[in-house]
mmCIF file of C-alpha atoms in Angstrom:
data_model
loop_
_atom_site.group_PDB
_atom_site.id
_atom_site.type_symbol
_atom_site.label_atom_id
_atom_site.label_comp_id
_atom_site.label_asym_id
_atom_site.label_seq_id
_atom_site.Cartn_x
_atom_site.Cartn_y
_atom_site.Cartn_z
ATOM 1 C CA UNK G 1 -39.085 -83.276 6.956
ATOM 2 C CA UNK G 2 -36.578 -82.077 4.420
ATOM 3 C CA UNK G 3 -39.251 -79.953 2.675
ATOM 4 C CA UNK G 4 -40.322 -78.349 5.955
ATOM 5 C CA UNK G 5 -36.690 -77.542 6.805
ATOM 6 C CA UNK G 6 -36.128 -75.842 3.421
ATOM 7 C CA UNK G 7 -39.354 -73.846 3.772
ATOM 8 C CA UNK G 8 -38.390 -72.655 7.249
ATOM 9 C CA UNK G 9 -34.922 -71.545 6.081
ATOM 10 C CA UNK G 10 -36.429 -69.636 3.157
ATOM 11 C CA UNK G 11 -38.913 -67.946 5.477
ATOM 12 C CA UNK G 12 -36.138 -66.836 7.825
ATOM 13 C CA UNK G 13 -34.096 -65.358 4.966
ATOM 14 C CA UNK G 14 -37.052 -63.380 3.649
ATOM 15 C CA UNK G 15 -38.246 -62.142 7.031
ATOM 16 C CA UNK G 16 -37.535 -58.583 8.279
ATOM 17 C CA UNK G 17 -35.472 -59.926 11.162
ATOM 18 C CA UNK G 18 -33.148 -61.663 8.738
ATOM 19 C CA UNK G 19 -32.746 -58.522 6.651
ATOM 20 C CA UNK G 20 -31.996 -56.462 9.732
ATOM 21 C CA UNK G 21 -29.393 -58.908 10.938
ATOM 22 C CA UNK G 22 -27.669 -59.047 7.565
ATOM 23 C CA UNK G 23 -23.959 -58.321 7.594
ATOM 24 C CA UNK G 24 -23.021 -54.671 6.936
ATOM 25 C CA UNK G 25 -20.099 -55.878 4.877
ATOM 26 C CA UNK G 26 -22.487 -56.904 2.129
ATOM 27 C CA UNK G 27 -21.900 -54.444 -0.788
ATOM 28 C CA UNK G 28 -25.535 -54.300 -1.765
ATOM 29 C CA UNK G 29 -26.705 -53.745 1.785
ATOM 30 C CA UNK G 30 -24.073 -51.045 2.489
ATOM 31 C CA UNK G 31 -24.871 -49.180 -0.716
ATOM 32 C CA UNK G 32 -28.595 -49.204 -0.018
ATOM 33 C CA UNK G 33 -28.018 -48.006 3.520
ATOM 34 C CA UNK G 34 -25.588 -45.158 2.688
ATOM 35 C CA UNK G 35 -27.377 -43.604 -0.284
ATOM 36 C CA UNK G 36 -30.376 -41.594 0.950
ATOM 37 C CA UNK G 37 -33.466 -40.916 -1.047
ATOM 38 C CA UNK G 38 -33.100 -38.263 -3.757
ATOM 39 C CA UNK G 39 -29.333 -38.687 -4.016
ATOM 40 C CA UNK G 40 -27.828 -40.407 -7.022
ATOM 41 C CA UNK G 41 -25.030 -42.891 -6.872
ATOM 42 C CA UNK G 42 -22.668 -40.445 -8.626
ATOM 43 C CA UNK G 43 -23.289 -37.833 -5.942
ATOM 44 C CA UNK G 44 -22.680 -40.384 -3.225
ATOM 45 C CA UNK G 45 -19.442 -41.548 -4.789
ATOM 46 C CA UNK G 46 -18.264 -37.977 -5.269
ATOM 47 C CA UNK G 47 -18.989 -37.223 -1.626
ATOM 48 C CA UNK G 48 -17.109 -40.315 -0.502
ATOM 49 C CA UNK G 49 -13.974 -39.250 -2.407
ATOM 50 C CA UNK G 50 -13.705 -35.904 -0.587
ATOM 51 C CA UNK G 51 -15.448 -32.573 -0.109
ATOM 52 C CA UNK G 52 -14.234 -29.172 -1.346
ATOM 53 C CA UNK G 53 -13.675 -26.614 1.411
ATOM 54 C CA UNK G 54 -16.445 -23.989 1.153
ATOM 55 C CA UNK G 55 -14.490 -21.301 3.048
ATOM 56 C CA UNK G 56 -13.302 -19.271 0.047
ATOM 57 C CA UNK G 57 -16.631 -19.223 -1.824
ATOM 58 C CA UNK G 58 -18.428 -18.427 1.416
ATOM 59 C CA UNK G 59 -16.104 -15.463 2.050
ATOM 60 C CA UNK G 60 -16.670 -14.155 -1.466
ATOM 61 C CA UNK G 61 -20.407 -14.575 -1.146
ATOM 62 C CA UNK G 62 -20.347 -12.746 2.173
ATOM 63 C CA UNK G 63 -18.325 -9.910 0.647
ATOM 64 C CA UNK G 64 -20.732 -9.514 -2.244
ATOM 65 C CA UNK G 65 -23.651 -9.639 0.167
ATOM 66 C CA UNK G 66 -22.154 -6.834 2.265
ATOM 67 C CA UNK G 67 -21.521 -4.723 -0.831
ATOM 68 C CA UNK G 68 -25.057 -5.346 -2.053
ATOM 69 C CA UNK G 69 -26.591 -4.415 1.278
ATOM 70 C CA UNK G 70 -24.474 -1.269 1.503
ATOM 71 C CA UNK G 71 -25.794 -0.005 -1.803
ATOM 72 C CA UNK G 72 -24.081 2.302 -4.312
ATOM 73 C CA UNK G 73 -22.163 4.160 -1.590
ATOM 74 C CA UNK G 74 -20.253 1.004 -0.665
ATOM 75 C CA UNK G 75 -19.519 0.369 -4.342
ATOM 76 C CA UNK G 76 -18.028 3.859 -4.613
ATOM 77 C CA UNK G 77 -15.944 3.276 -1.479
ATOM 78 C CA UNK G 78 -14.652 -0.038 -2.817
ATOM 79 C CA UNK G 79 -13.600 1.676 -6.065
ATOM 80 C CA UNK G 80 -11.878 4.407 -4.056
ATOM 81 C CA UNK G 81 -10.014 1.819 -1.985
ATOM 82 C CA UNK G 82 -8.725 0.103 -5.127
ATOM 83 C CA UNK G 83 -7.581 3.439 -6.559
ATOM 84 C CA UNK G 84 -5.918 4.424 -3.283
ATOM 85 C CA UNK G 85 -4.053 1.137 -3.072
ATOM 86 C CA UNK G 86 -2.808 1.516 -6.642
ATOM 87 C CA UNK G 87 -1.584 5.074 -5.967
ATOM 88 C CA UNK G 88 0.155 4.025 -2.737
ATOM 89 C CA UNK G 89 2.000 1.175 -4.461
ATOM 90 C CA UNK G 90 3.023 3.486 -7.311
ATOM 91 C CA UNK G 91 4.388 6.056 -4.853
ATOM 92 C CA UNK G 92 6.373 3.396 -3.000
ATOM 93 C CA UNK G 93 7.920 2.285 -6.283
ATOM 94 C CA UNK G 94 8.698 5.912 -7.202
ATOM 95 C CA UNK G 95 10.354 6.633 -3.856
ATOM 96 C CA UNK G 96 12.458 3.471 -4.037
ATOM 97 C CA UNK G 97 13.634 4.383 -7.543
ATOM 98 C CA UNK G 98 14.389 8.000 -6.553
ATOM 99 C CA UNK G 99 16.807 7.011 -3.785
ATOM 100 C CA UNK G 100 15.492 9.433 -1.192
ATOM 101 C CA UNK G 101 17.414 10.255 1.960
ATOM 102 C CA UNK G 102 20.960 9.700 0.644
ATOM 103 C CA UNK G 103 22.674 12.072 3.088
ATOM 104 C CA UNK G 104 25.966 10.234 3.023
ATOM 105 C CA UNK G 105 26.705 11.082 -0.614
ATOM 106 C CA UNK G 106 25.890 14.763 -0.065
ATOM 107 C CA UNK G 107 28.062 15.008 3.054
ATOM 108 C CA UNK G 108 31.045 13.288 1.421
ATOM 109 C CA UNK G 109 30.771 15.450 -1.707
ATOM 110 C CA UNK G 110 30.719 18.665 0.323
ATOM 111 C CA UNK G 111 33.727 17.485 2.318
ATOM 112 C CA UNK G 112 35.696 16.646 -0.847
ATOM 113 C CA UNK G 113 34.870 20.028 -2.351
ATOM 114 C CA UNK G 114 36.031 21.860 0.752
ATOM 115 C CA UNK G 115 39.331 19.949 0.539
ATOM 116 C CA UNK G 116 39.902 21.208 -3.002
ATOM 117 C CA UNK G 117 38.794 18.025 -4.830
ATOM 118 C CA UNK G 118 35.750 19.128 -6.851
ATOM 119 C CA UNK G 119 36.248 16.427 -9.501
ATOM 120 C CA UNK G 120 36.027 13.666 -6.906
ATOM 121 C CA UNK G 121 33.081 15.404 -5.276
ATOM 122 C CA UNK G 122 31.287 15.533 -8.624
ATOM 123 C CA UNK G 123 31.959 11.859 -9.243
ATOM 124 C CA UNK G 124 30.625 10.994 -5.785
ATOM 125 C CA UNK G 125 27.252 12.742 -6.203
ATOM 126 C CA UNK G 126 26.964 11.707 -9.858
ATOM 127 C CA UNK G 127 26.960 8.062 -8.748
ATOM 128 C CA UNK G 128 24.078 8.704 -6.310
ATOM 129 C CA UNK G 129 20.389 8.739 -7.256
ATOM 130 C CA UNK G 130 18.814 11.192 -4.817
ATOM 131 C CA UNK G 131 17.404 14.596 -5.844
ATOM 132 C CA UNK G 132 19.754 16.361 -3.412
ATOM 133 C CA UNK G 133 22.736 14.630 -5.030
ATOM 134 C CA UNK G 134 21.597 15.727 -8.492
ATOM 135 C CA UNK G 135 21.194 19.330 -7.361
ATOM 136 C CA UNK G 136 24.647 19.320 -5.759
ATOM 137 C CA UNK G 137 26.137 17.766 -8.884
ATOM 138 C CA UNK G 138 24.754 20.647 -10.952
ATOM 139 C CA UNK G 139 26.302 23.154 -8.550
ATOM 140 C CA UNK G 140 29.753 21.525 -8.595
ATOM 141 C CA UNK G 141 29.674 21.123 -12.363
ATOM 142 C CA UNK G 142 28.746 24.782 -12.784
ATOM 143 C CA UNK G 143 31.641 25.803 -10.572
ATOM 144 C CA UNK G 144 34.064 23.673 -12.586
ATOM 145 C CA UNK G 145 32.837 25.403 -15.744
ATOM 146 C CA UNK G 146 33.344 28.815 -14.083
ATOM 147 C CA UNK G 147 29.677 29.724 -14.384
ATOM 148 C CA UNK G 148 28.425 32.815 -12.526
ATOM 149 C CA UNK G 149 27.029 32.097 -9.099
ATOM 150 C CA UNK G 150 23.512 33.450 -9.881
ATOM 151 C CA UNK G 151 23.188 30.948 -12.739
ATOM 152 C CA UNK G 152 24.388 28.150 -10.505
ATOM 153 C CA UNK G 153 21.826 29.107 -7.873
ATOM 154 C CA UNK G 154 19.062 29.178 -10.463
ATOM 155 C CA UNK G 155 20.031 25.764 -11.819
ATOM 156 C CA UNK G 156 20.098 24.239 -8.321
ATOM 157 C CA UNK G 157 16.767 25.813 -7.405
ATOM 158 C CA UNK G 158 15.114 24.595 -10.609
ATOM 159 C CA UNK G 159 16.446 21.063 -10.184
ATOM 160 C CA UNK G 160 15.210 20.873 -6.588
ATOM 161 C CA UNK G 161 11.793 22.314 -7.426
ATOM 162 C CA UNK G 162 11.272 19.847 -10.279
ATOM 163 C CA UNK G 163 12.299 16.933 -8.071
ATOM 164 C CA UNK G 164 9.888 17.921 -5.280
ATOM 165 C CA UNK G 165 7.075 18.485 -7.766
ATOM 166 C CA UNK G 166 7.664 15.022 -9.210
ATOM 167 C CA UNK G 167 7.581 13.475 -5.742
ATOM 168 C CA UNK G 168 4.274 15.204 -4.999
ATOM 169 C CA UNK G 169 2.611 13.844 -8.115
ATOM 170 C CA UNK G 170 -0.528 11.730 -7.513
ATOM 171 C CA UNK G 171 -0.650 12.863 -3.892
ATOM 172 C CA UNK G 172 -3.834 14.872 -4.455
ATOM 173 C CA UNK G 173 -5.994 11.825 -5.359
ATOM 174 C CA UNK G 174 -4.761 10.023 -2.250
ATOM 175 C CA UNK G 175 -5.539 13.048 -0.086
ATOM 176 C CA UNK G 176 -8.995 13.294 -1.678
ATOM 177 C CA UNK G 177 -9.723 9.649 -0.890
ATOM 178 C CA UNK G 178 -8.607 10.121 2.710
ATOM 179 C CA UNK G 179 -10.917 13.137 3.099
ATOM 180 C CA UNK G 180 -13.987 11.901 1.216
ATOM 181 C CA UNK G 181 -14.161 8.276 2.396
ATOM 182 C CA UNK G 182 -15.515 8.994 5.908
ATOM 183 C CA UNK G 183 -17.926 11.617 4.524
ATOM 184 C CA UNK G 184 -19.283 9.142 1.997
ATOM 185 C CA UNK G 185 -19.648 6.561 4.753
ATOM 186 C CA UNK G 186 -21.632 9.014 6.850
ATOM 187 C CA UNK G 187 -23.734 9.947 3.837
ATOM 188 C CA UNK G 188 -24.601 6.292 3.249
ATOM 189 C CA UNK G 189 -25.494 5.893 6.914
ATOM 190 C CA UNK G 190 -27.899 8.840 6.760
ATOM 191 C CA UNK G 191 -29.548 7.431 3.635
ATOM 192 C CA UNK G 192 -29.888 4.025 5.276
ATOM 193 C CA UNK G 193 -31.428 5.495 8.417
ATOM 194 C CA UNK G 194 -33.943 7.434 6.318
ATOM 195 C CA UNK G 195 -34.929 4.255 4.502
ATOM 196 C CA UNK G 196 -35.217 2.304 7.762
ATOM 197 C CA UNK G 197 -37.515 4.858 9.389
ATOM 198 C CA UNK G 198 -39.560 5.114 6.185
ATOM 199 C CA UNK G 199 -40.192 1.364 6.334
ATOM 200 C CA UNK G 200 -41.036 1.682 10.017
ATOM 201 C CA UNK G 201 -43.586 4.388 9.251
ATOM 202 C CA UNK G 202 -45.088 2.354 6.423
ATOM 203 C CA UNK G 203 -45.596 -0.581 8.798
ATOM 204 C CA UNK G 204 -47.983 1.528 10.901
ATOM 205 C CA UNK G 205 -49.245 -0.259 13.981
ATOM 206 C CA UNK G 206 -47.596 -3.530 12.980
ATOM 207 C CA UNK G 207 -44.137 -2.482 14.054
ATOM 208 C CA UNK G 208 -41.482 -5.154 13.709
ATOM 209 C CA UNK G 209 -38.263 -4.392 15.647
ATOM 210 C CA UNK G 210 -36.281 -6.548 13.237
ATOM 211 C CA UNK G 211 -37.115 -4.142 10.400
ATOM 212 C CA UNK G 212 -35.648 -1.188 12.281
ATOM 213 C CA UNK G 213 -32.608 -3.093 13.566
ATOM 214 C CA UNK G 214 -31.867 -4.502 10.120
ATOM 215 C CA UNK G 215 -32.087 -1.063 8.522
ATOM 216 C CA UNK G 216 -29.795 0.461 11.142
ATOM 217 C CA UNK G 217 -27.276 -2.337 10.671
ATOM 218 C CA UNK G 218 -27.185 -1.801 6.926
ATOM 219 C CA UNK G 219 -26.868 1.958 7.446
ATOM 220 C CA UNK G 220 -23.935 1.695 9.833
ATOM 221 C CA UNK G 221 -22.194 -0.632 7.404
ATOM 222 C CA UNK G 222 -21.342 2.265 5.095
ATOM 223 C CA UNK G 223 -19.705 4.181 7.947
ATOM 224 C CA UNK G 224 -17.529 1.195 8.799
ATOM 225 C CA UNK G 225 -16.472 0.766 5.163
ATOM 226 C CA UNK G 226 -15.726 4.489 4.853
ATOM 227 C CA UNK G 227 -13.496 4.446 7.925
ATOM 228 C CA UNK G 228 -11.749 1.289 6.711
ATOM 229 C CA UNK G 229 -10.877 3.085 3.472
ATOM 230 C CA UNK G 230 -9.940 6.428 5.055
ATOM 231 C CA UNK G 231 -7.646 5.254 7.866
ATOM 232 C CA UNK G 232 -4.960 3.609 5.641
ATOM 233 C CA UNK G 233 -5.209 6.495 3.163
ATOM 234 C CA UNK G 234 -4.553 9.084 5.888
ATOM 235 C CA UNK G 235 -1.595 7.088 7.202
ATOM 236 C CA UNK G 236 -0.115 6.776 3.698
ATOM 237 C CA UNK G 237 -0.548 10.494 2.972
ATOM 238 C CA UNK G 238 1.199 11.519 6.200
ATOM 239 C CA UNK G 239 4.091 9.115 5.608
ATOM 240 C CA UNK G 240 4.599 10.251 2.008
ATOM 241 C CA UNK G 241 4.442 13.912 3.027
ATOM 242 C CA UNK G 242 7.079 13.366 5.680
ATOM 243 C CA UNK G 243 9.431 11.673 3.235
ATOM 244 C CA UNK G 244 9.016 14.545 0.758
ATOM 245 C CA UNK G 245 9.627 17.160 3.456
ATOM 246 C CA UNK G 246 12.827 15.421 4.542
ATOM 247 C CA UNK G 247 14.103 15.298 0.969
ATOM 248 C CA UNK G 248 13.246 18.967 0.452
ATOM 249 C CA UNK G 249 15.167 19.857 3.604
ATOM 250 C CA UNK G 250 18.136 17.795 2.377
ATOM 251 C CA UNK G 251 18.169 19.677 -0.944
ATOM 252 C CA UNK G 252 18.143 23.021 0.843
ATOM 253 C CA UNK G 253 20.870 21.891 3.218
ATOM 254 C CA UNK G 254 23.066 20.690 0.345
ATOM 255 C CA UNK G 255 22.628 23.994 -1.520
ATOM 256 C CA UNK G 256 23.339 26.032 1.594
ATOM 257 C CA UNK G 257 26.441 23.978 2.358
ATOM 258 C CA UNK G 258 27.713 24.461 -1.183
ATOM 259 C CA UNK G 259 27.256 28.231 -1.375
ATOM 260 C CA UNK G 260 28.259 28.969 2.229
ATOM 261 C CA UNK G 261 31.470 26.936 2.360
ATOM 262 C CA UNK G 262 34.631 28.271 0.729
ATOM 263 C CA UNK G 263 36.645 25.543 -1.036
ATOM 264 C CA UNK G 264 40.306 25.188 -0.126
ATOM 265 C CA UNK G 265 42.186 25.377 -3.417
ATOM 266 C CA UNK G 266 45.536 23.578 -3.873
ATOM 267 C CA UNK G 267 47.503 26.778 -4.339
ATOM 268 C CA UNK G 268 46.189 28.201 -1.097
ATOM 269 C CA UNK G 269 47.298 25.095 0.773
ATOM 270 C CA UNK G 270 50.815 25.436 -0.664
ATOM 271 C CA UNK G 271 50.946 29.094 0.395
ATOM 272 C CA UNK G 272 49.850 28.169 3.902
ATOM 273 C CA UNK G 273 52.737 25.671 4.156
ATOM 274 C CA UNK G 274 55.314 28.091 2.749
ATOM 275 C CA UNK G 275 54.353 31.004 4.982
ATOM 276 C CA UNK G 276 55.865 29.640 8.221
ATOM 277 C CA UNK G 277 59.163 28.842 6.474
ATOM 278 C CA UNK G 278 59.538 32.410 5.188
ATOM 279 C CA UNK G 279 58.732 33.810 8.631
ATOM 280 C CA UNK G 280 61.349 31.580 10.268
ATOM 281 C CA UNK G 281 64.043 32.677 7.818
#
């Protein structure tokens, strides 16, 4: 009886029903159940520790795929976008360093000069950074040195012209990018459409709509990229042009205010105070 009992227990442990009812907490059973075929234990342990988010690599792969499908035209547009961004950042840094739009310093300096305080007016505009302030400082300094008015006008004009020319530097490449980007996009679209219809003609009677739709999609991709490059470039060009125009107007206004206004000298103010006394006597 004891032998039969031992044989029956051994048979139950080795049967499929016993293996199926085995506890999942058993390490050997859990490991065999979790690791699928063709996967090593190192891969399974690495996956159990945590997975790396595939979002960033997927985005990069998608970007490269779009550039590859767009062809050389998209590569040219991407290079133009990088160049345009670099030029725009450089212009922003230049405008911030130039101190554009400092009307307060110009107005205060003109007021001080009209009150007969040219030294204080010169100190006020000399402390400012704007091109209009520099031009006005040259005019006041020339007056203090008793320079002829034509030479003062020439110095102010030259200073303003050099400042405006410096502010307009590197604007031509940005304008070129804004003008050529949509044309390049349209050019790539035309090339893509030609290739799509050529494949459709080569297919003959076995026309596959997916071939035509895929070619059209790739062709329109270049137009979208061209517009994406051109729209920010056009906005940047218009904004930079407006800032330069306002600074040019400020320089002209400062020069006109300097040459049109007549400064009130100290001796003239004393004569104006003494005149009523003499009349009363």
